CSV table of C-alpha atoms in Angstrom, one decimal:
chain,number,residue,atom,x,y,z
R,19,GLN,CA,46.8,1.5,64.0
R,20,VAL,CA,45.8,4.3,66.2
R,21,GLN,CA,44.8,3.3,69.7
R,22,LEU,CA,44.0,5.1,72.9
R,23,VAL,CA,44.1,2.8,75.9
R,24,GLN,CA,42.7,4.1,79.2
R,25,SER,CA,43.2,3.1,82.8
R,26,GLY,CA,40.6,1.0,84.6
R,27,THR,CA,37.5,1.4,86.6
R,28,GLU,CA,37.6,3.8,89.6
R,29,VAL,CA,35.4,4.0,92.7
R,30,LYS,CA,35.8,7.1,94.8
R,31,LYS,CA,34.2,8.8,97.8
R,32,PRO,CA,32.7,12.3,97.6
R,33,GLY,CA,35.4,14.9,97.9
R,34,ALA,CA,38.2,12.7,96.6
R,35,SER,CA,40.1,13.1,93.4
R,36,VAL,CA,40.5,10.7,90.4
R,37,ARG,CA,43.2,10.5,87.7
R,38,VAL,CA,42.5,8.8,84.5
R,39,SER,CA,45.3,7.9,82.1
R,40,CYS,CA,45.2,7.5,78.3
R,41,LYS,CA,48.1,5.9,76.5
R,42,ALA,CA,48.3,6.7,72.8
R,43,SER,CA,49.9,4.6,70.1
R,44,GLY,CA,50.0,4.3,66.3
R,45,TYR,CA,50.5,8.0,65.6
R,46,THR,CA,52.7,11.0,66.6
R,47,PHE,CA,51.3,11.8,70.0
R,48,THR,CA,52.5,15.4,70.1
R,49,ASN,CA,50.8,16.3,66.8
R,50,TYR,CA,47.1,16.1,67.8
R,51,ASP,CA,45.2,17.5,70.7
R,52,ILE,CA,43.7,15.2,73.3
R,53,ASN,CA,40.2,16.1,74.5
R,54,TRP,CA,38.2,14.6,77.3
R,55,VAL,CA,34.5,13.8,77.1
R,56,ARG,CA,32.3,12.2,79.7
R,57,GLN,CA,29.0,10.4,79.6
R,58,ALA,CA,26.7,9.7,82.6
R,59,THR,CA,24.8,6.4,82.5
R,60,GLY,CA,22.0,6.7,80.0
R,61,GLN,CA,22.9,10.3,79.3
R,62,GLY,CA,24.5,12.2,76.5
R,63,LEU,CA,28.1,13.3,75.8
R,64,GLU,CA,29.7,16.2,77.6
R,65,TRP,CA,32.9,17.9,76.6
R,66,MET,CA,35.3,18.7,79.4
R,67,GLY,CA,38.3,20.3,77.7
R,68,TRP,CA,41.4,19.9,75.6
R,69,MET,CA,45.1,19.6,76.0
R,70,SER,CA,48.0,20.0,73.5
R,71,PRO,CA,50.5,17.2,74.0
R,72,LYS,CA,53.0,19.4,72.1
R,73,ASN,CA,53.3,22.2,74.6
R,74,GLY,CA,50.9,21.2,77.5
R,75,ASN,CA,48.5,24.1,76.8
R,76,THR,CA,45.0,23.4,78.0
R,77,GLY,CA,41.4,24.8,77.7
R,78,TYR,CA,38.7,23.7,80.0
R,79,ALA,CA,34.9,24.1,79.9
R,80,GLN,CA,34.0,26.7,82.5
R,81,LYS,CA,31.8,24.1,84.3
R,82,PHE,CA,35.0,22.2,85.3
R,83,GLN,CA,37.4,25.1,85.8
R,84,GLY,CA,39.2,24.8,89.1
R,85,ARG,CA,38.4,21.1,89.4
R,86,VAL,CA,40.0,19.6,86.3
R,87,THR,CA,43.6,19.3,85.3
R,88,MET,CA,44.8,17.8,82.0
R,89,ALA,CA,48.4,16.9,81.6
R,90,ARG,CA,50.7,14.7,79.6
R,91,SER,CA,53.9,12.7,79.5
R,92,THR,CA,55.4,13.0,76.1
R,93,SER,CA,58.0,10.3,76.8
R,94,GLU,CA,55.2,7.8,77.5
R,95,SER,CA,52.7,9.2,75.0
R,96,THR,CA,50.2,9.3,77.7
R,97,ALA,CA,47.6,11.9,78.6
R,98,TYR,CA,46.1,12.4,82.0
R,99,MET,CA,42.9,13.9,83.3
R,100,GLU,CA,42.5,14.6,87.0
R,101,LEU,CA,39.1,15.7,88.5
R,102,SER,CA,39.0,16.8,92.1
R,103,SER,CA,36.3,17.5,94.7
R,104,LEU,CA,34.3,14.7,93.3
R,105,ARG,CA,30.5,14.5,93.8
R,106,SER,CA,27.9,12.0,92.9
R,107,GLU,CA,27.0,13.9,89.7
R,108,ASP,CA,30.5,13.1,88.4
R,109,THR,CA,29.7,9.4,88.2
R,110,ALA,CA,30.2,8.7,84.5
R,111,VAL,CA,32.3,7.1,81.8
R,112,TYR,CA,35.2,9.3,80.9
R,113,TYR,CA,36.7,9.1,77.4
R,114,CYS,CA,39.9,10.5,76.0
R,115,VAL,CA,39.5,11.4,72.3
R,116,LYS,CA,42.0,12.4,69.6
R,117,ALA,CA,41.4,15.4,67.5
R,118,LEU,CA,40.9,14.8,63.8
R,119,ASP,CA,42.9,17.8,62.8
R,120,PRO,CA,46.5,18.7,64.0
R,121,SER,CA,45.5,22.3,64.3
R,122,LEU,CA,41.8,22.4,65.2
R,123,SER,CA,40.1,20.2,67.9
R,124,ARG,CA,36.8,21.8,66.7
R,125,ARG,CA,36.7,19.7,63.5
R,126,GLY,CA,35.9,16.5,65.3
R,127,PHE,CA,37.3,13.5,67.2
R,128,ASP,CA,38.4,10.5,65.1
R,129,PHE,CA,39.6,8.1,67.7
R,130,TRP,CA,38.2,7.4,71.2
R,131,GLY,CA,39.6,5.5,74.1
R,132,GLN,CA,37.5,2.6,75.5
R,133,GLY,CA,36.3,4.7,78.4
R,134,THR,CA,37.0,4.6,82.1
R,135,PRO,CA,34.0,4.2,84.4
R,136,VAL,CA,34.2,6.4,87.5
R,137,THR,CA,31.8,5.9,90.3
R,138,VAL,CA,31.5,8.5,93.1
R,139,SER,CA,29.7,7.0,96.1
R,140,SER,CA,29.9,7.2,99.9
X,6,GLN,CA,24.8,25.3,79.0
X,7,SER,CA,22.1,23.8,76.8
X,8,ALA,CA,22.9,20.9,74.5
X,9,LEU,CA,22.1,21.1,70.8
X,10,THR,CA,18.6,19.9,70.1
X,11,GLN,CA,18.0,16.5,68.6
X,12,PRO,CA,14.9,14.3,68.5
X,13,ALA,CA,15.0,11.7,71.3
X,14,SER,CA,14.2,8.9,68.9
X,15,VAL,CA,13.6,8.1,65.2
X,16,SER,CA,12.8,4.8,63.5
X,17,GLY,CA,12.7,3.4,60.1
X,18,SER,CA,12.3,0.1,58.2
X,19,PRO,CA,15.3,-1.6,56.5
X,20,GLY,CA,16.0,-0.1,53.2
X,21,GLN,CA,14.4,3.2,54.1
X,22,SER,CA,16.1,6.6,54.6
X,23,ILE,CA,15.9,8.5,57.8
X,24,THR,CA,17.1,12.0,58.8
X,25,ILE,CA,18.2,13.2,62.2
X,26,SER,CA,18.1,16.9,62.9
X,27,CYS,CA,20.4,18.9,65.2
X,28,THR,CA,19.4,22.5,66.0
X,29,GLY,CA,21.6,25.1,67.5
X,30,THR,CA,22.1,28.8,67.1
X,31,SER,CA,24.1,31.2,65.0
X,32,SER,CA,26.9,31.0,67.6
X,33,ASP,CA,27.5,27.3,66.9
X,34,VAL,CA,25.8,25.2,64.2
X,35,GLY,CA,24.8,28.2,62.1
X,36,GLY,CA,28.0,30.1,62.4
X,37,TYR,CA,30.7,27.5,61.6
X,38,ASN,CA,31.1,24.5,59.4
X,39,TYR,CA,32.4,22.4,62.3
X,40,VAL,CA,29.6,20.0,62.8
X,41,SER,CA,30.4,16.4,63.4
X,42,TRP,CA,28.3,13.3,64.0
X,43,TYR,CA,29.0,10.2,66.1
X,44,GLN,CA,27.4,6.8,66.2
X,45,GLN,CA,27.4,4.9,69.5
X,46,HIS,CA,26.3,1.3,69.9
X,47,PRO,CA,25.4,0.1,73.5
X,48,GLY,CA,28.4,-0.3,75.7
X,49,LYS,CA,30.8,1.0,73.1
X,50,ALA,CA,32.7,4.2,72.5
X,51,PRO,CA,31.3,6.7,70.0
X,52,LYS,CA,32.5,6.5,66.4
X,53,LEU,CA,33.0,9.5,64.1
X,54,ILE,CA,30.9,9.2,61.0
X,55,ILE,CA,30.7,12.8,59.7
X,56,TYR,CA,32.9,15.9,60.2
X,57,ASP,CA,33.0,19.4,58.7
X,58,VAL,CA,29.2,19.1,58.2
X,59,SER,CA,29.3,16.7,55.3
X,60,LYS,CA,32.7,14.9,55.1
X,61,ARG,CA,33.0,11.2,55.8
X,62,PRO,CA,36.1,9.7,57.4
X,63,SER,CA,37.8,6.9,55.5
X,64,GLY,CA,35.9,3.6,56.0
X,65,VAL,CA,32.5,5.1,56.8
X,66,SER,CA,29.7,3.9,54.5
X,67,ASP,CA,28.5,6.4,51.9
X,68,ARG,CA,25.0,5.6,53.2
X,69,PHE,CA,25.7,8.3,55.8
X,70,SER,CA,25.6,11.9,54.7
X,71,GLY,CA,25.5,15.2,56.4
X,72,SER,CA,24.2,18.7,55.5
X,73,LYS,CA,23.3,22.0,57.1
X,74,SER,CA,20.8,24.8,56.6
X,75,GLY,CA,20.9,27.8,58.8
X,76,ASN,CA,21.1,26.8,62.4
X,77,THR,CA,20.1,23.2,61.8
X,78,ALA,CA,22.4,20.3,60.7
X,79,SER,CA,21.1,17.0,59.5
X,80,LEU,CA,22.4,13.4,59.3
X,81,THR,CA,20.8,11.2,56.7
X,82,ILE,CA,21.1,7.4,56.6
X,83,SER,CA,20.0,5.8,53.4
X,84,GLY,CA,19.3,2.1,52.8
X,85,LEU,CA,18.8,1.6,56.6
X,86,GLN,CA,20.3,-1.6,57.9
X,87,ALA,CA,19.8,-3.4,61.2
X,88,GLU,CA,23.4,-2.6,62.2
X,89,ASP,CA,22.6,1.1,62.0
X,90,GLU,CA,20.5,0.8,65.2
X,91,ALA,CA,22.4,2.9,67.7
X,92,ASP,CA,22.5,6.3,69.4
X,93,TYR,CA,23.6,9.3,67.2
X,94,TYR,CA,25.1,12.5,68.6
X,95,CYS,CA,25.8,15.7,66.8
X,96,CYS,CA,28.6,18.0,67.9
X,97,SER,CA,29.5,21.6,67.0
X,98,TYR,CA,32.1,24.2,67.8
X,99,ARG,CA,30.7,27.3,69.4
X,100,ASN,CA,32.2,30.8,70.0
X,101,SER,CA,31.5,30.8,73.7
X,102,ASP,CA,31.9,28.4,76.6
X,103,PRO,CA,31.9,25.5,76.3
X,104,SER,CA,33.6,25.7,72.9
X,105,ILE,CA,32.5,22.2,72.0
X,106,LEU,CA,28.8,21.3,72.4
X,107,PHE,CA,27.1,17.9,71.9
X,108,GLY,CA,23.5,17.3,71.1
X,109,GLY,CA,21.3,15.3,73.5
X,110,GLY,CA,21.4,12.2,71.3
X,111,THR,CA,18.9,10.4,69.1
X,112,LYS,CA,18.1,6.7,69.4
X,113,LEU,CA,17.6,5.1,66.0
X,114,THR,CA,15.5,2.0,65.9
X,115,ALA,CA,15.4,-0.2,62.8
X,116,LEU,CA,12.0,-1.7,62.7
């Protein structure tokens, strides 16, 4: 069965960076894009960007350009999301999500990781 | 960027049908058949329940259905059950940044 297992809770100070990992199993990791979505407490969902595990290509929402890096290890079937220059507004649960379609992330996301809470506080 | 527009809350009695709307523009909902819907119970990750406007993933109850008219997509839940009480989010592809946009979410209360 498909699973996305994320790394644990993070607490960071403003200005620091955080890296969240997402280990995939139960399917061919390189065949489906991984996207990242975040959700602040009591708020809605916000899409951050996508990464192709096949070739490492990425696409980021302009809001996060320059601060976010998405990468992968194909040998470990693991995706990573690093967010730098953290501020209090980045406090949220971060989800990695698998694209439903091998070619198009835009069709939807059929599997979600359990979420990684990230708190940014001095 | 503005989120797609959803009602903040809807409610219904068990057995009834309810509909949640999701309004965007011709650059997103109205321009592409890439609308998906997600159900999120408290403390849980969202779950895909509709994609490509009206398709259901395997294992999702046929009580959930989706449709679109112009710039507005809709999710209908028929035969409302207590377990349907959750937050619901629409999502659409758009031809500008960000290329994936979510709605603000709708809290469904089963009375």
